[in-house]
Amino acid sequence: MDVTRIAPGAGFVLGLILSAGLALGDEDLRKLTSVEPPVTGEIWRLGDPTPRSGLFDASGITLLSHIPLNNFTGVNRASGNDCWGYVSPSGREYAIMGLEGGFGFVEITNPTNPQIIATIPGPSSLWHDVKVVGQYAYGVSEGGSGIQIMDLSNIDNGQVTLVRNWTSGGYSTTHNIVTNEATGSLWVVGANIGNGGLIHINLANPTLPTIDGGWTDMYVHDAQVATKNTGPFAGRELAYCASGFSGGFSQTGLRIVDVTNPNNPQVLSTLFYPNAGYSHQVWLSEDQKYLYLNDELDEGSIVSVTTTRVINVEDPANPFFVGTFTTGLPAIDHNLYVKDGLIFQANYRSGLRVFDALDPENPTPLAYFDTYPGSDAAEFNGAWSNYPFFPSGTIIVSDIERGLFVLRLDAEPTPVAISLEGDAPAIIDPAGGEPLTARVTLRAGSSPVSAVELLVDSGSGFQPVPASDLGDGTYEALTPVVPCDADVRAYFRVTLGSGEQATYPANAPAETLSFTVASSQTTAFADNFQSNTGWTVSGNATSAASGRWERAIPAGDGSRGDPPNDSDGSGFCYVTGNGGPGSNTDVDGGNTILTSPTLDTTGAGDAYISYDRWYNNSAGAAPNEDVFTVQISPNNGSSWVTVEVVGPSGPGTGGGWISASFRVADYIAPSTTTRVRFIADDAINGSVVEAGVDAFAVTRLECEDVVACQADLAEPFGSLNIFDIQAFIGLYNAQDPSADLAAPFGQFNIFDLQAFINLYNQGCP
């Protein structure tokens, strides 16, 4: 039973392009040019003599059956796309597979013996989507026919009926379809009406719906609509929209909209995230505190590995960006869903990836099944979507070239997760005593915590520092005494009574927290650009229209990659060409150079320079060609040394305020005539280049090494014993300053006692 490829006939790709009609928008052209011929073969079932599973790399997942596209008859099956699931009133389970020319319905009640029940033809398009409300499946496509309404009431008897192709008032094409399963409401997005926004479909008559309001301010590529379960918005129907202007490209991000009354939608919030390419799809955690966002166009140009955003949406009016997680592979993240604390993500060429979200801010890889052998590149082939919500636990994956995969998750979720509470300090005192707090989360039924430790390496390997139990799952450790010249690394480790362990960061010690050691920090110069402190602008971009640097309150809206606001909230910053919304004032025809006033980087301690920068070169006719350069001079600009170059592609080239810093002595000898300059350049072809600078500062760090054996307080000196403990207790009770070992300094409390215990446990050299 060979699996073979069918070579596309003449005009195959051209036909696909024509079939898309006028619906081309966001990432569509790139998908069309990535088309590969389908891989064909017989249906494979677990236990068949010729193993199919050996073709596909996997960990923690078993392939139960596989239906290549050629087995779906009666429709155009040149490619696959989205998928969804349906459970009949009798409990039988069905997969719905999007095909280039319609939909296929497959019974998977016995997942090792799938049965194709029916196919429903539809318009030819690479893009189909389907959702189920009650006994009806509602299918859409970019090829037309509006909404295909399919009756599933007799599916157990092998019959699926197309009720009608419903269109209304010029509406005909759709990119995605969305349902709130709690209320049964139905919505279309990316349609050819209402700016491609979120359109409400009234199902009072489920086979003859009507258009009934919606949110049409901008294009919505995909959305999740859910009823809020807690807080001030409890009971409200909220739409979490992957959205933007100009087909989703401009100001791409997240909008949260109250659509309880679809005829009077209210935008609650807008969030932009770092390194954005194209906000594609979102899904909530089960407690609705977090939202996971797939960006479809960041991999391959802006970021080097699969990067999924984590956003806190507990307060829908004030969401904030938490961080990212990754597979470590270059493939594009596409569609994800959350079930039982696990994230199921279809990632094109790297297939299905399953993450454990026991720590919802730091999901960790758990299992995978790669549906596209031989490549994990950032291309539009392989796994399109998945559906993990069947009561049996069966998972389906729809693949563009290889059809429908039916899978079983075997990997056991982790029993424990550990994460950092708050932000780790960038600078720690050589005397130690800096508190670091971790949160430990146990899965139900797990063994209790045996120990939590902070492992610290200051040059002689990782040494454990016990953490104290603060209650409510939090543990605190105090940094030990470290030398001033040390590059300090650290990570948390939790051990359960069963011996199972987890670390933060998750892949420690390969990845760790890192710290600069200093006794004091002083600010020598700080500029939030509220006034003119002597910065100068040069270069051959000579006007605002050509992108010349300007000190201003940003007036743009981000639609051309420009910063819509400053980074520190003070109002002003430097931007390139401060035009209004959508204005063409990016850097053109050369460069614009922003140079600091003369700075003094001499004096005691090490001088560091920090700043926030914005850079976007990802749009226009020739994206990702130009660079943003930061340089430093020791001699008022007579000569320059390059500190960093951002671009032409990769991190930092898709907009978003990014903080950066460097030690002056790593590049020049500190001087009283130091200057820094920022160069935004569009010297090659006509790309859209936008940049910004804010929150510039020069700080000095000083460091004094502490006594080698700080806990040696009593004779006999050179060794630690009960006399040293008694001496410290006496000093502590007398509130002697020498016993004030830990922050908050000026107070005597448990932290000072813990700091002394850490010093005592370290012993004497």
mmCIF file of C-alpha atoms in Angstrom, residues 19-21 23 122-125 139-148 165-167 171-174:
data_model
loop_
_atom_site.group_PDB
_atom_site.id
_atom_site.type_symbol
_atom_site.label_atom_id
_atom_site.label_comp_id
_atom_site.label_asym_id
_atom_site.label_seq_id
_atom_site.Cartn_x
_atom_site.Cartn_y
_atom_site.Cartn_z
ATOM 1 C CA SER A 19 -10.917 29.972 -7.780
ATOM 2 C CA ALA A 20 -10.138 32.388 -4.961
ATOM 3 C CA GLY A 21 -11.755 35.149 -6.994
ATOM 4 C CA ALA A 23 -11.136 37.157 -1.878
ATOM 5 C CA GLY A 122 -19.087 23.388 -2.473
ATOM 6 C CA PRO A 123 -17.224 26.125 -4.327
ATOM 7 C CA SER A 124 -13.555 25.539 -5.116
ATOM 8 C CA SER A 125 -11.264 27.386 -2.719
ATOM 9 C CA GLY A 139 -19.795 25.821 6.190
ATOM 10 C CA VAL A 140 -18.171 28.801 4.488
ATOM 11 C CA SER A 141 -15.431 29.451 1.959
ATOM 12 C CA GLU A 142 -13.571 32.167 0.090
ATOM 13 C CA GLY A 143 -15.047 30.756 -3.129
ATOM 14 C CA GLY A 144 -18.625 31.929 -2.627
ATOM 15 C CA SER A 145 -21.993 30.258 -1.925
ATOM 16 C CA GLY A 146 -22.437 32.195 1.319
ATOM 17 C CA ILE A 147 -23.126 29.747 4.158
ATOM 18 C CA GLN A 148 -23.687 26.097 3.264
ATOM 19 C CA ASN A 165 -26.445 27.676 0.124
ATOM 20 C CA TRP A 166 -27.571 30.821 1.919
ATOM 21 C CA THR A 167 -26.603 34.301 0.745
ATOM 22 C CA TYR A 171 -22.917 38.534 1.090
ATOM 23 C CA SER A 172 -21.236 35.533 -0.558
ATOM 24 C CA THR A 173 -17.672 34.813 0.629
ATOM 25 C CA THR A 174 -16.205 34.238 4.088
#
